[in-house]
Amino acid sequence: MDYAKENKALILFDAAYEAFIRDETLPKSIYEVEGAREVAIEFRSFSKNAGFTGTRCAYTVVPKECAAFDSKGGKQLIHPLWNRRHCTKFNGVSYPVQRAAEAVYSDEGKAQTQELVAGYLKNADLIASEIKNLGYDFVGGNNSPYIWIEGKRDSWEFFDMLLDKAGVVCTPGAGFGKCGEGYIRLSAFNSYENVKTAMARIKDALA
Ligand SMILES: *Cc1c(COP(=O)(O)O)cnc(C)c1O
């Protein structure tokens, strides 16, 4: 927040994976950090907690006091600009999808999405422990549905090998830019049974 204020920067915070945070010392929203309302915009999504990927429904938090600075150094409030932009260019979310988003906040919806997320975290645990047993360094799997593995080789080479030998599709780290080179990402978004099968195949492929 201090950096943003000193440098007149705007923070764009993507909270897509907020539902996966279990560590209570980690913030789930940037607005838990003091001063964030003046310098930060937060993106919220239903894609990962409620399986909304592709339905095009999400929301953006733009606090009324949030400001950015124009090329002349003039302070501009973002809220009215965003409102203008949205009223002019956005035609809305289809009604059935809106009703589905509403259901995410019902008691039943909350229970179901929590169960879903807990299941993905259980998958992530299994992936992480199997990868650890195979002697690979990794990050993630905690507070996150992804496991980043240091592949000890080119990330596309690792991708091809897993596809050919294990029939498993991963995400090559190089696709995220040069810092991802050498890594691959495994996702926990599947059934526990499928994750078990995939990990058994990966084990054979890497043996
Ligand atoms: C999936 C994902 C989103 C979700 O975007 P939607 O448009 O709501 O589907 C946003 N950010 C990240 C990093 C994601 O992985």
Short mmCIF file of C-alpha atoms and ligand atoms in Angstrom, two decimals:
data_model
loop_
_atom_site.label_atom_id
_atom_site.label_comp_id
_atom_site.label_asym_id
_atom_site.label_seq_id
_atom_site.Cartn_x
_atom_site.Cartn_y
_atom_site.Cartn_z
CA MET A 1 0.00 0.00 0.00
CA ASP A 2 2.89 2.35 0.86
CA TYR A 3 4.59 1.58 -2.45
CA ALA A 4 1.38 2.22 -4.39
CA LYS A 5 0.80 5.51 -2.60
CA GLU A 6 4.36 6.75 -3.04
CA ASN A 7 4.47 5.80 -6.72
CA LYS A 8 0.87 6.73 -7.58
CA ALA A 9 0.33 3.14 -8.65
CA LEU A 10 -2.94 1.26 -8.79
CA ILE A 11 -3.00 -2.32 -7.47
CA LEU A 12 -5.12 -4.80 -9.45
CA PHE A 13 -5.72 -7.73 -7.11
CA ASP A 14 -7.04 -10.98 -8.57
CA ALA A 15 -8.79 -12.96 -5.82
CA ALA A 16 -9.91 -15.85 -8.06
CA TYR A 17 -8.53 -18.50 -5.65
CA GLU A 18 -9.68 -16.91 -2.40
CA ALA A 19 -11.89 -19.92 -1.54
CA PHE A 20 -8.81 -22.16 -1.39
CA ILE A 21 -7.11 -20.20 1.38
CA ARG A 22 -7.12 -22.22 4.60
CA ASP A 23 -4.25 -20.51 6.41
CA GLU A 24 -5.92 -17.94 8.64
CA THR A 25 -2.86 -15.72 8.63
CA LEU A 26 -3.29 -15.11 4.88
CA PRO A 27 -5.65 -12.39 3.68
CA LYS A 28 -8.61 -13.49 1.55
CA SER A 29 -9.22 -9.99 0.31
CA ILE A 30 -6.81 -7.14 -0.30
CA TYR A 31 -9.10 -4.90 1.73
CA GLU A 32 -7.95 -6.68 4.87
CA VAL A 33 -4.76 -4.66 4.39
CA GLU A 34 -4.98 -1.16 5.80
CA GLY A 35 -5.15 1.61 3.23
CA ALA A 36 -6.07 -0.72 0.36
CA ARG A 37 -9.37 0.96 -0.40
CA GLU A 38 -7.56 4.01 -1.77
CA VAL A 39 -5.18 2.15 -4.06
CA ALA A 40 -6.60 -1.27 -4.92
CA ILE A 41 -9.22 -2.85 -7.17
CA GLU A 42 -10.18 -6.45 -6.46
CA PHE A 43 -11.44 -8.99 -8.99
CA ARG A 44 -13.73 -11.69 -7.67
CA SER A 45 -14.77 -14.77 -9.60
CA PHE A 46 -17.15 -17.73 -9.26
CA SER A 47 -15.05 -19.78 -11.66
CA LYS A 48 -12.94 -21.73 -9.20
CA ASN A 49 -15.16 -22.02 -6.15
CA ALA A 50 -18.40 -22.79 -7.97
CA GLY A 51 -17.29 -24.12 -11.36
CA PHE A 52 -18.46 -21.06 -13.29
CA THR A 53 -15.61 -21.09 -15.78
CA GLY A 54 -16.98 -19.95 -19.14
CA THR A 55 -20.31 -18.61 -17.86
CA ARG A 56 -18.93 -15.04 -17.83
CA CYS A 57 -20.15 -13.95 -14.44
CA ALA A 58 -17.87 -12.34 -11.90
CA TYR A 59 -17.56 -9.00 -10.17
CA THR A 60 -15.11 -6.23 -9.49
CA VAL A 61 -14.76 -4.25 -6.28
CA VAL A 62 -13.94 -0.59 -6.93
CA PRO A 63 -14.08 1.36 -3.65
CA LYS A 64 -15.42 4.90 -3.95
CA GLU A 65 -12.18 6.35 -2.57
CA CYS A 66 -9.97 4.41 -5.00
CA ALA A 67 -8.00 6.74 -7.27
CA ALA A 68 -5.48 6.62 -10.10
CA PHE A 69 -3.42 9.41 -11.61
CA ASP A 70 -3.57 10.68 -15.18
CA SER A 71 -0.60 11.65 -17.36
CA LYS A 72 -0.61 15.17 -15.87
CA GLY A 73 -0.49 13.78 -12.33
CA GLY A 74 -4.13 14.64 -11.68
CA LYS A 75 -6.05 12.42 -9.28
CA GLN A 76 -8.96 10.58 -10.89
CA LEU A 77 -11.52 8.54 -8.97
CA ILE A 78 -11.96 5.12 -10.56
CA HIS A 79 -15.50 4.36 -9.39
CA PRO A 80 -17.32 6.87 -11.66
CA LEU A 81 -15.07 5.93 -14.61
CA TRP A 82 -15.78 2.25 -14.13
CA ASN A 83 -19.48 2.93 -13.72
CA ARG A 84 -19.50 4.89 -16.98
CA ARG A 85 -17.55 2.19 -18.78
CA HIS A 86 -19.79 -0.57 -17.48
CA CYS A 87 -23.06 1.23 -18.23
CA THR A 88 -21.90 1.94 -21.78
CA LYS A 89 -20.12 -1.25 -22.80
CA PHE A 90 -21.48 -4.09 -20.70
CA ASN A 91 -24.77 -5.69 -21.64
CA GLY A 92 -25.17 -7.78 -18.52
CA VAL A 93 -25.03 -11.42 -17.53
CA SER A 94 -27.73 -13.78 -18.78
CA TYR A 95 -30.55 -14.30 -16.31
CA PRO A 96 -30.04 -18.06 -15.70
CA VAL A 97 -26.38 -17.40 -14.93
CA GLN A 98 -27.33 -14.60 -12.53
CA ARG A 99 -29.67 -16.98 -10.72
CA ALA A 100 -26.87 -19.55 -10.52
CA ALA A 101 -24.55 -16.92 -9.02
CA GLU A 102 -27.26 -16.02 -6.52
CA ALA A 103 -27.51 -19.68 -5.54
CA VAL A 104 -23.78 -19.70 -4.61
CA TYR A 105 -24.76 -17.51 -1.62
CA SER A 106 -27.65 -19.68 -0.42
CA ASP A 107 -27.03 -22.04 2.53
CA GLU A 108 -27.16 -25.01 0.19
CA GLY A 109 -24.88 -23.28 -2.31
CA LYS A 110 -22.37 -22.40 0.38
CA ALA A 111 -22.33 -25.99 1.64
CA GLN A 112 -21.91 -27.38 -1.88
CA THR A 113 -19.13 -25.01 -2.92
CA GLN A 114 -17.29 -25.61 0.35
CA GLU A 115 -17.49 -29.33 -0.25
CA LEU A 116 -16.24 -28.88 -3.80
CA VAL A 117 -13.27 -26.76 -2.72
CA ALA A 118 -12.44 -29.17 0.13
CA GLY A 119 -12.41 -31.99 -2.44
CA TYR A 120 -10.01 -30.10 -4.71
CA LEU A 121 -7.75 -29.38 -1.75
CA LYS A 122 -7.76 -33.09 -0.90
CA ASN A 123 -6.72 -33.80 -4.50
CA ALA A 124 -3.98 -31.18 -4.20
CA ASP A 125 -2.71 -32.90 -1.03
CA LEU A 126 -2.50 -36.21 -2.83
CA ILE A 127 -0.68 -34.70 -5.81
CA ALA A 128 1.78 -32.91 -3.53
CA SER A 129 2.58 -35.98 -1.45
CA GLU A 130 3.07 -38.18 -4.53
CA ILE A 131 5.32 -35.60 -6.16
CA LYS A 132 7.32 -35.31 -2.96
CA ASN A 133 7.72 -39.11 -2.85
CA LEU A 134 9.03 -39.00 -6.40
CA GLY A 135 11.79 -36.65 -5.24
CA TYR A 136 10.72 -33.51 -7.08
CA ASP A 137 10.73 -30.03 -5.60
CA PHE A 138 7.40 -28.26 -5.80
CA VAL A 139 5.43 -25.34 -4.48
CA GLY A 140 1.68 -25.03 -3.99
CA GLY A 141 -0.94 -27.57 -3.09
CA ASN A 142 -1.54 -25.56 0.08
CA ASN A 143 -4.18 -22.82 -0.03
CA SER A 144 -4.19 -23.45 -3.76
CA PRO A 145 -5.51 -26.00 -6.28
CA TYR A 146 -2.22 -26.03 -8.21
CA ILE A 147 1.10 -27.75 -7.74
CA TRP A 148 4.14 -26.25 -9.43
CA ILE A 149 6.85 -28.82 -10.02
CA GLU A 150 10.46 -28.18 -10.78
CA GLY A 151 10.78 -30.56 -13.70
CA LYS A 152 14.58 -30.77 -13.92
CA ARG A 153 14.19 -30.21 -17.68
CA ASP A 154 12.63 -27.94 -20.28
CA SER A 155 8.95 -27.47 -19.40
CA TRP A 156 7.64 -28.43 -22.88
CA GLU A 157 9.81 -31.54 -22.79
CA PHE A 158 8.22 -32.48 -19.46
CA PHE A 159 4.77 -31.75 -20.92
CA ASP A 160 5.41 -34.04 -23.93
CA MET A 161 6.77 -36.79 -21.73
CA LEU A 162 3.75 -36.75 -19.37
CA LEU A 163 1.37 -36.67 -22.31
CA ASP A 164 3.10 -39.53 -24.17
CA LYS A 165 4.00 -41.77 -21.25
CA ALA A 166 1.24 -41.07 -18.73
CA GLY A 167 -1.59 -39.68 -20.85
CA VAL A 168 -1.74 -36.74 -18.44
CA VAL A 169 -2.01 -33.14 -19.55
CA CYS A 170 -0.17 -30.57 -17.46
CA THR A 171 0.49 -26.87 -18.02
CA PRO A 172 4.05 -26.09 -19.12
CA GLY A 173 5.44 -23.27 -16.99
CA ALA A 174 6.99 -21.59 -20.03
CA GLY A 175 3.47 -20.68 -21.12
CA PHE A 176 3.39 -18.20 -18.22
CA GLY A 177 6.60 -16.47 -19.34
CA LYS A 178 10.31 -17.07 -18.98
CA CYS A 179 10.25 -17.40 -15.17
CA GLY A 180 8.04 -20.48 -15.62
CA GLU A 181 10.59 -22.28 -17.77
CA GLY A 182 11.74 -25.52 -16.15
CA TYR A 183 8.46 -25.93 -14.27
CA ILE A 184 5.15 -27.60 -14.96
CA ARG A 185 1.83 -27.03 -13.23
CA LEU A 186 -0.56 -29.80 -12.20
CA SER A 187 -4.15 -28.90 -11.45
CA ALA A 188 -6.33 -30.48 -8.74
CA PHE A 189 -9.58 -29.77 -10.60
CA ASN A 190 -10.85 -33.29 -11.11
CA SER A 191 -12.37 -36.20 -9.19
CA TYR A 192 -10.31 -37.92 -6.50
CA GLU A 193 -10.46 -41.17 -8.49
CA ASN A 194 -9.06 -39.53 -11.61
CA VAL A 195 -6.31 -37.83 -9.62
CA LYS A 196 -5.34 -41.19 -8.09
CA THR A 197 -5.18 -42.76 -11.56
CA ALA A 198 -3.20 -39.83 -12.98
CA MET A 199 -0.69 -39.92 -10.12
CA ALA A 200 -0.19 -43.68 -10.50
CA ARG A 201 0.52 -43.15 -14.20
CA ILE A 202 2.87 -40.23 -13.51
CA LYS A 203 4.74 -42.42 -11.02
CA ASP A 204 5.23 -45.12 -13.68
CA ALA A 205 6.24 -42.55 -16.28
CA LEU A 206 8.87 -41.00 -14.04
CA ALA A 207 10.20 -44.30 -12.68
C1 LIG B 1 -9.75 -18.79 -13.46
C2 LIG B 1 -9.12 -17.51 -13.16
C3 LIG B 1 -9.88 -16.33 -13.19
C4 LIG B 1 -11.36 -16.40 -13.48
O1 LIG B 1 -11.84 -15.55 -14.37
P1 LIG B 1 -13.38 -15.62 -14.82
O2 LIG B 1 -13.40 -14.62 -15.93
O3 LIG B 1 -14.20 -15.22 -13.62
O4 LIG B 1 -13.69 -17.02 -15.27
C5 LIG B 1 -9.25 -15.14 -12.89
N1 LIG B 1 -7.93 -15.11 -12.57
C6 LIG B 1 -7.19 -16.22 -12.52
C7 LIG B 1 -5.75 -16.14 -12.12
C8 LIG B 1 -7.75 -17.44 -12.81
O5 LIG B 1 -7.01 -18.56 -12.78
#
